[in-house]
PDB file of C-alpha atoms in Angstrom:
ATOM      1  CA  MET A 130     -21.017   1.396   7.658  1.00 97.00           C
ATOM      2  CA  PHE A 131     -18.436   3.761   6.202  1.00 98.00           C
ATOM      3  CA  ILE A 132     -16.964   6.112   8.849  1.00 98.00           C
ATOM      4  CA  THR A 133     -14.475   8.882   8.079  1.00 98.00           C
ATOM      5  CA  PHE A 134     -12.308  11.167  10.204  1.00 98.00           C
ATOM      6  CA  GLU A 135     -11.603  14.730   9.120  1.00 98.00           C
ATOM      7  CA  GLY A 136      -9.879  17.796  10.493  1.00 96.00           C
ATOM      8  CA  GLY A 137      -6.934  20.102  10.083  1.00 91.00           C
ATOM      9  CA  GLU A 138      -3.284  19.439  10.808  1.00 86.00           C
ATOM     10  CA  GLY A 139      -2.629  18.310  14.384  1.00 87.00           C
ATOM     11  CA  ALA A 140      -6.279  17.566  15.158  1.00 91.00           C
ATOM     12  CA  GLY A 141      -5.586  13.924  16.035  1.00 93.00           C
ATOM     13  CA  LYS A 142      -7.557  12.198  13.280  1.00 95.00           C
ATOM     14  CA  SER A 143      -5.234   9.234  12.890  1.00 94.00           C
ATOM     15  CA  THR A 144      -5.088   8.599  16.635  1.00 96.00           C
ATOM     16  CA  GLN A 145      -8.867   8.738  16.993  1.00 98.00           C
ATOM     17  CA  ALA A 146      -9.469   6.585  13.914  1.00 98.00           C
ATOM     18  CA  ARG A 147      -7.224   3.874  15.372  1.00 97.00           C
ATOM     19  CA  ALA A 148      -8.918   4.157  18.766  1.00 98.00           C
ATOM     20  CA  LEU A 149     -12.380   3.754  17.258  1.00 98.00           C
ATOM     21  CA  ALA A 150     -11.353   0.774  15.149  1.00 98.00           C
ATOM     22  CA  GLN A 151      -9.794  -0.917  18.182  1.00 98.00           C
ATOM     23  CA  ALA A 152     -12.886  -0.277  20.317  1.00 98.00           C
ATOM     24  CA  LEU A 153     -15.234  -1.611  17.643  1.00 98.00           C
ATOM     25  CA  ARG A 154     -13.153  -4.760  17.186  1.00 98.00           C
ATOM     26  CA  ALA A 155     -13.234  -5.301  20.944  1.00 97.00           C
ATOM     27  CA  ARG A 156     -17.025  -5.289  20.634  1.00 96.00           C
ATOM     28  CA  GLY A 157     -17.021  -7.963  17.968  1.00 96.00           C
ATOM     29  CA  ARG A 158     -17.127  -5.804  14.858  1.00 97.00           C
ATOM     30  CA  LYS A 159     -15.088  -6.582  11.774  1.00 98.00           C
ATOM     31  CA  VAL A 160     -13.291  -3.396  10.816  1.00 98.00           C
ATOM     32  CA  THR A 161     -11.196  -2.330   7.836  1.00 98.00           C
ATOM     33  CA  THR A 162      -8.964   0.682   8.445  1.00 98.00           C
ATOM     34  CA  THR A 163      -7.585   2.766   5.617  1.00 98.00           C
ATOM     35  CA  ARG A 164      -6.487   6.296   4.779  1.00 97.00           C
ATOM     36  CA  GLU A 165      -6.268   8.962   2.104  1.00 96.00           C
ATOM     37  CA  PRO A 166      -4.189   9.708   0.241  1.00 93.00           C
ATOM     38  CA  GLY A 167      -3.401   6.015   0.347  1.00 93.00           C
ATOM     39  CA  GLY A 168      -5.263   2.797   0.868  1.00 95.00           C
ATOM     40  CA  THR A 169      -3.941   1.203  -2.323  1.00 96.00           C
ATOM     41  CA  PRO A 170      -0.464   0.986  -3.885  1.00 94.00           C
ATOM     42  CA  GLU A 171      -1.485   3.729  -6.312  1.00 92.00           C
ATOM     43  CA  GLY A 172      -2.804   5.888  -3.498  1.00 92.00           C
ATOM     44  CA  GLU A 173       0.329   5.471  -1.409  1.00 93.00           C
ATOM     45  CA  ALA A 174       2.489   6.454  -4.374  1.00 91.00           C
ATOM     46  CA  LEU A 175       0.321   9.518  -4.844  1.00 88.00           C
ATOM     47  CA  ARG A 176       0.660  10.356  -1.146  1.00 87.00           C
ATOM     48  CA  ALA A 177       4.406  10.684  -1.563  1.00 85.00           C
ATOM     49  CA  LEU A 178       3.928  12.927  -4.597  1.00 84.00           C
ATOM     50  CA  LEU A 179       1.377  15.196  -2.941  1.00 84.00           C
ATOM     51  CA  LEU A 180       2.808  15.520   0.549  1.00 79.00           C
ATOM     52  CA  GLY A 181       6.525  15.604  -0.188  1.00 74.00           C
ATOM     53  CA  PRO A 182       8.184  18.895   0.792  1.00 69.00           C
ATOM     54  CA  GLY A 183       9.422  19.432  -2.772  1.00 66.00           C
ATOM     55  CA  SER A 184       6.014  19.003  -4.367  1.00 66.00           C
ATOM     56  CA  ARG A 185       4.550  21.952  -6.253  1.00 77.00           C
ATOM     57  CA  TRP A 186       0.946  21.223  -7.125  1.00 83.00           C
ATOM     58  CA  GLY A 187      -1.877  23.676  -7.558  1.00 89.00           C
ATOM     59  CA  ALA A 188      -5.287  23.041  -6.026  1.00 91.00           C
ATOM     60  CA  MET A 189      -6.760  21.794  -9.317  1.00 94.00           C
ATOM     61  CA  GLU A 190      -3.931  19.325  -9.914  1.00 93.00           C
ATOM     62  CA  GLU A 191      -4.166  18.113  -6.315  1.00 92.00           C
ATOM     63  CA  ALA A 192      -7.915  17.551  -6.591  1.00 95.00           C
ATOM     64  CA  LEU A 193      -7.655  15.664  -9.888  1.00 95.00           C
ATOM     65  CA  LEU A 194      -4.970  13.367  -8.510  1.00 93.00           C
ATOM     66  CA  LEU A 195      -6.872  12.821  -5.270  1.00 95.00           C
ATOM     67  CA  PHE A 196     -10.104  11.900  -7.018  1.00 96.00           C
ATOM     68  CA  ALA A 197      -8.312   9.517  -9.376  1.00 94.00           C
ATOM     69  CA  ALA A 198      -6.762   7.711  -6.415  1.00 95.00           C
ATOM     70  CA  ARG A 199     -10.046   7.914  -4.495  1.00 97.00           C
ATOM     71  CA  ARG A 200     -11.959   6.091  -7.220  1.00 97.00           C
ATOM     72  CA  VAL A 201      -9.451   3.220  -7.123  1.00 96.00           C
ATOM     73  CA  HIS A 202      -9.610   3.223  -3.325  1.00 98.00           C
ATOM     74  CA  VAL A 203     -13.396   2.975  -3.313  1.00 98.00           C
ATOM     75  CA  GLU A 204     -13.624   0.219  -5.913  1.00 97.00           C
ATOM     76  CA  ARG A 205     -10.768  -1.955  -4.633  1.00 97.00           C
ATOM     77  CA  VAL A 206     -10.906  -1.475  -0.865  1.00 98.00           C
ATOM     78  CA  ILE A 207     -13.918   0.344   0.544  1.00 98.00           C
ATOM     79  CA  ARG A 208     -16.833  -1.140  -1.424  1.00 98.00           C
ATOM     80  CA  PRO A 209     -15.568  -4.744  -1.092  1.00 98.00           C
ATOM     81  CA  ALA A 210     -15.173  -4.349   2.690  1.00 98.00           C
ATOM     82  CA  LEU A 211     -18.666  -2.903   3.002  1.00 98.00           C
ATOM     83  CA  ALA A 212     -20.034  -5.760   0.889  1.00 98.00           C
ATOM     84  CA  ARG A 213     -18.487  -8.201   3.397  1.00 98.00           C
ATOM     85  CA  GLY A 214     -20.434  -6.493   6.161  1.00 97.00           C
ATOM     86  CA  GLU A 215     -17.415  -4.779   7.691  1.00 98.00           C
ATOM     87  CA  VAL A 216     -17.179  -1.314   9.186  1.00 98.00           C
ATOM     88  CA  VAL A 217     -14.743   0.827   7.200  1.00 98.00           C
ATOM     89  CA  VAL A 218     -12.860   3.500   9.161  1.00 98.00           C
ATOM     90  CA  CYS A 219     -10.986   5.913   6.902  1.00 98.00           C
ATOM     91  CA  ASP A 220      -8.572   8.688   7.861  1.00 98.00           C
ATOM     92  CA  ARG A 221      -9.692  11.443   5.418  1.00 97.00           C
ATOM     93  CA  PHE A 222     -11.956  11.241   2.365  1.00 98.00           C
ATOM     94  CA  THR A 223     -13.696  13.722   0.056  1.00 98.00           C
ATOM     95  CA  ASP A 224     -14.320  16.240   2.844  1.00 98.00           C
ATOM     96  CA  SER A 225     -10.557  16.794   2.969  1.00 97.00           C
ATOM     97  CA  THR A 226     -10.619  17.841  -0.675  1.00 97.00           C
ATOM     98  CA  ARG A 227     -13.580  20.108   0.065  1.00 97.00           C
ATOM     99  CA  ALA A 228     -11.652  21.795   2.888  1.00 96.00           C
ATOM    100  CA  TYR A 229      -8.068  21.827   1.563  1.00 93.00           C
ATOM    101  CA  GLN A 230      -8.508  22.449  -2.143  1.00 94.00           C
ATOM    102  CA  GLY A 231     -12.041  23.843  -2.186  1.00 95.00           C
ATOM    103  CA  HIS A 232     -11.981  26.239   0.767  1.00 93.00           C
ATOM    104  CA  ALA A 233      -8.371  26.827   1.806  1.00 91.00           C
ATOM    105  CA  GLY A 234      -7.091  26.427  -1.753  1.00 90.00           C
ATOM    106  CA  ASP A 235      -8.169  28.397  -4.795  1.00 88.00           C
ATOM    107  CA  LEU A 236     -10.255  25.700  -6.499  1.00 93.00           C
ATOM    108  CA  GLY A 237     -13.607  26.590  -4.948  1.00 93.00           C
ATOM    109  CA  PRO A 238     -16.295  24.339  -3.455  1.00 93.00           C
ATOM    110  CA  GLU A 239     -18.324  24.106  -6.674  1.00 95.00           C
ATOM    111  CA  ALA A 240     -15.475  22.490  -8.612  1.00 96.00           C
ATOM    112  CA  VAL A 241     -14.937  19.900  -5.861  1.00 97.00           C
ATOM    113  CA  GLU A 242     -18.635  19.019  -5.864  1.00 97.00           C
ATOM    114  CA  ALA A 243     -18.570  18.620  -9.649  1.00 97.00           C
ATOM    115  CA  LEU A 244     -15.621  16.232  -9.403  1.00 97.00           C
ATOM    116  CA  ASP A 245     -17.307  14.335  -6.590  1.00 97.00           C
ATOM    117  CA  ARG A 246     -20.467  13.809  -8.670  1.00 97.00           C
ATOM    118  CA  LEU A 247     -18.483  12.744 -11.725  1.00 97.00           C
ATOM    119  CA  VAL A 248     -16.040  10.382 -10.007  1.00 97.00           C
ATOM    120  CA  LEU A 249     -17.946   8.930  -7.048  1.00 97.00           C
ATOM    121  CA  GLN A 250     -21.507   9.283  -8.357  1.00 96.00           C
ATOM    122  CA  GLY A 251     -23.103   9.731  -4.958  1.00 95.00           C
ATOM    123  CA  PHE A 252     -20.903   7.350  -2.962  1.00 98.00           C
ATOM    124  CA  GLY A 253     -19.734   8.713   0.371  1.00 97.00           C
ATOM    125  CA  PRO A 254     -19.420   8.069   4.097  1.00 98.00           C
ATOM    126  CA  ASP A 255     -22.344   7.304   6.387  1.00 98.00           C
ATOM    127  CA  LEU A 256     -20.788   9.085   9.361  1.00 98.00           C
ATOM    128  CA  THR A 257     -18.010  11.667   9.510  1.00 98.00           C
ATOM    129  CA  PHE A 258     -16.219  12.935  12.594  1.00 98.00           C
ATOM    130  CA  VAL A 259     -14.870  16.447  12.016  1.00 98.00           C
ATOM    131  CA  LEU A 260     -12.233  17.117  14.663  1.00 98.00           C
ATOM    132  CA  ASP A 261     -12.287  20.842  15.365  1.00 96.00           C
ATOM    133  CA  LEU A 262      -9.183  22.403  16.888  1.00 93.00           C
ATOM    134  CA  PRO A 263      -8.240  26.098  17.236  1.00 91.00           C
ATOM    135  CA  VAL A 264      -5.381  26.961  14.912  1.00 87.00           C
ATOM    136  CA  GLU A 265      -3.102  28.081  17.752  1.00 83.00           C
ATOM    137  CA  ALA A 266      -3.500  24.699  19.436  1.00 84.00           C
ATOM    138  CA  ALA A 267      -2.868  22.914  16.148  1.00 77.00           C
ATOM    139  CA  PHE A 268       0.348  24.878  15.609  1.00 74.00           C
ATOM    140  CA  ALA A 269       1.509  23.950  19.104  1.00 75.00           C
ATOM    141  CA  ARG A 270       0.980  20.261  18.325  1.00 75.00           C
ATOM    142  CA  ILE A 271       2.783  20.235  14.982  1.00 70.00           C
ATOM    143  CA  HIS A 272       5.540  22.731  15.807  1.00 60.00           C
ATOM    144  CA  GLY A 273       9.008  21.263  15.525  1.00 49.00           C
ATOM    145  CA  GLY A 274       7.928  18.047  13.835  1.00 47.00           C
ATOM    146  CA  ASN A 275       8.994  16.708  10.464  1.00 47.00           C
ATOM    147  CA  GLY A 276       5.678  17.636   8.922  1.00 50.00           C
ATOM    148  CA  ASP A 277       4.514  17.536   5.323  1.00 50.00           C
ATOM    149  CA  ARG A 278       4.130  20.574   3.106  1.00 49.00           C
ATOM    150  CA  PHE A 279       0.581  21.252   4.299  1.00 60.00           C
ATOM    151  CA  GLU A 280       1.657  21.387   7.946  1.00 54.00           C
ATOM    152  CA  GLY A 281       4.292  23.962   7.025  1.00 53.00           C
ATOM    153  CA  ARG A 282       1.904  26.436   5.410  1.00 65.00           C
ATOM    154  CA  ALA A 283       1.175  29.863   6.873  1.00 74.00           C
ATOM    155  CA  LEU A 284      -1.272  30.603   9.659  1.00 81.00           C
ATOM    156  CA  ALA A 285      -3.796  32.070   7.213  1.00 86.00           C
ATOM    157  CA  PHE A 286      -4.013  28.768   5.339  1.00 85.00           C
ATOM    158  CA  HIS A 287      -4.756  26.837   8.532  1.00 87.00           C
ATOM    159  CA  GLU A 288      -7.374  29.386   9.582  1.00 91.00           C
ATOM    160  CA  ALA A 289      -9.059  29.039   6.182  1.00 92.00           C
ATOM    161  CA  LEU A 290      -8.833  25.274   6.503  1.00 92.00           C
ATOM    162  CA  ARG A 291     -10.610  25.318   9.856  1.00 94.00           C
ATOM    163  CA  ARG A 292     -13.344  27.547   8.441  1.00 95.00           C
ATOM    164  CA  GLY A 293     -13.641  25.165   5.515  1.00 95.00           C
ATOM    165  CA  TYR A 294     -14.117  22.136   7.738  1.00 96.00           C
ATOM    166  CA  ARG A 295     -16.712  23.933   9.834  1.00 97.00           C
ATOM    167  CA  ALA A 296     -18.529  24.855   6.619  1.00 96.00           C
ATOM    168  CA  VAL A 297     -18.446  21.219   5.502  1.00 96.00           C
ATOM    169  CA  ALA A 298     -19.898  20.072   8.821  1.00 97.00           C
ATOM    170  CA  ALA A 299     -22.674  22.666   8.523  1.00 97.00           C
ATOM    171  CA  SER A 300     -23.420  21.627   4.926  1.00 96.00           C
ATOM    172  CA  PHE A 301     -23.804  17.925   5.777  1.00 96.00           C
ATOM    173  CA  PRO A 302     -25.358  17.908   9.274  1.00 96.00           C
ATOM    174  CA  GLU A 303     -27.031  14.530   8.759  1.00 96.00           C
ATOM    175  CA  ARG A 304     -23.682  12.712   8.649  1.00 96.00           C
ATOM    176  CA  CYS A 305     -21.113  15.083  10.162  1.00 98.00           C
ATOM    177  CA  ALA A 306     -20.408  15.249  13.891  1.00 98.00           C
ATOM    178  CA  LEU A 307     -18.305  18.276  14.801  1.00 98.00           C
ATOM    179  CA  VAL A 308     -16.313  17.321  17.905  1.00 98.00           C
ATOM    180  CA  ASN A 309     -13.975  19.299  20.125  1.00 97.00           C
ATOM    181  CA  ALA A 310     -10.466  18.013  19.438  1.00 96.00           C
ATOM    182  CA  ALA A 311      -8.946  20.198  22.158  1.00 94.00           C
ATOM    183  CA  GLN A 312     -10.333  17.991  24.918  1.00 94.00           C
ATOM    184  CA  ASP A 313      -8.523  15.094  26.572  1.00 95.00           C
ATOM    185  CA  PRO A 314      -7.892  12.387  23.922  1.00 95.00           C
ATOM    186  CA  ASP A 315      -9.494   9.649  26.031  1.00 97.00           C
ATOM    187  CA  ALA A 316     -12.609  11.747  26.566  1.00 97.00           C
ATOM    188  CA  LEU A 317     -12.742  12.496  22.862  1.00 98.00           C
ATOM    189  CA  ALA A 318     -12.383   8.796  22.020  1.00 98.00           C
ATOM    190  CA  ALA A 319     -15.235   7.954  24.388  1.00 98.00           C
ATOM    191  CA  GLU A 320     -17.462  10.600  22.805  1.00 98.00           C
ATOM    192  CA  ILE A 321     -16.677   9.336  19.321  1.00 98.00           C
ATOM    193  CA  LEU A 322     -17.344   5.715  20.284  1.00 98.00           C
ATOM    194  CA  THR A 323     -20.701   6.623  21.823  1.00 97.00           C
ATOM    195  CA  LEU A 324     -21.781   8.451  18.675  1.00 97.00           C
ATOM    196  CA  ALA A 325     -20.555   5.664  16.411  1.00 98.00           C
ATOM    197  CA  LEU A 326     -22.334   2.933  18.385  1.00 97.00           C
ATOM    198  CA  LYS A 327     -25.541   4.940  18.322  1.00 96.00           C
ATOM    199  CA  ARG A 328     -25.411   4.999  14.525  1.00 93.00           C
ATOM    200  CA  LEU A 329     -24.254   1.407  14.131  1.00 92.00           C
ATOM    201  CA  GLY A 330     -26.829  -0.183  16.389  1.00 81.00           C
ATOM    202  CA  PRO A 331     -26.334  -3.669  17.905  1.00 74.00           C
ATOM    203  CA  ALA A 332     -23.834  -6.016  16.301  1.00 69.00           C
ATOM    204  CA  ARG A 333     -25.219  -8.957  14.386  1.00 61.00           C
ATOM    205  CA  GLY A 334     -25.770 -11.856  16.691  1.00 51.00           C
ATOM    206  CA  GLY A 335     -25.439  -9.499  19.684  1.00 44.00           C
TER     207      GLY A 335
END
């Protein structure tokens, strides 16, 4: 199963992705963890280009670069792990492009969907956790940190980003679980694990 974590800045995606992977391994599952941008040497190089404070990319350029790296990520990391019967837990995937470039950026959702069809040809996650956090709470979490250029954008961008993620969750209700990221992290991790186990079913040999 391919599981992704999505949400705006400060929502706690990386923390919850690690917690789920650890909990699944403790239950005998083989798990591959990865992230976007990243997951491959090419993707990690792109991450530095996209997220560096001096970067000046428009939404179209960002999306094209992200989908190029995503295709490599899928073919070299994600598909092989799934073929081995592993659970893949990924911090961000195409829904991030939908929210950041498609909704909060000026690219538009239709262009992102066209790129998704062209590049991934129907491949996507089986289950997505969308961590929903009020913008004021997100700002409190990221304030004062050495954040990337997305974290440093204006309040209006983060509000549009949250609306974008909520729209994504509403558009794909069969795979997206919108969860309250403002709750206690341990309670959130327990909720996520319960939902993931329900979708995964019993482990082989269990």
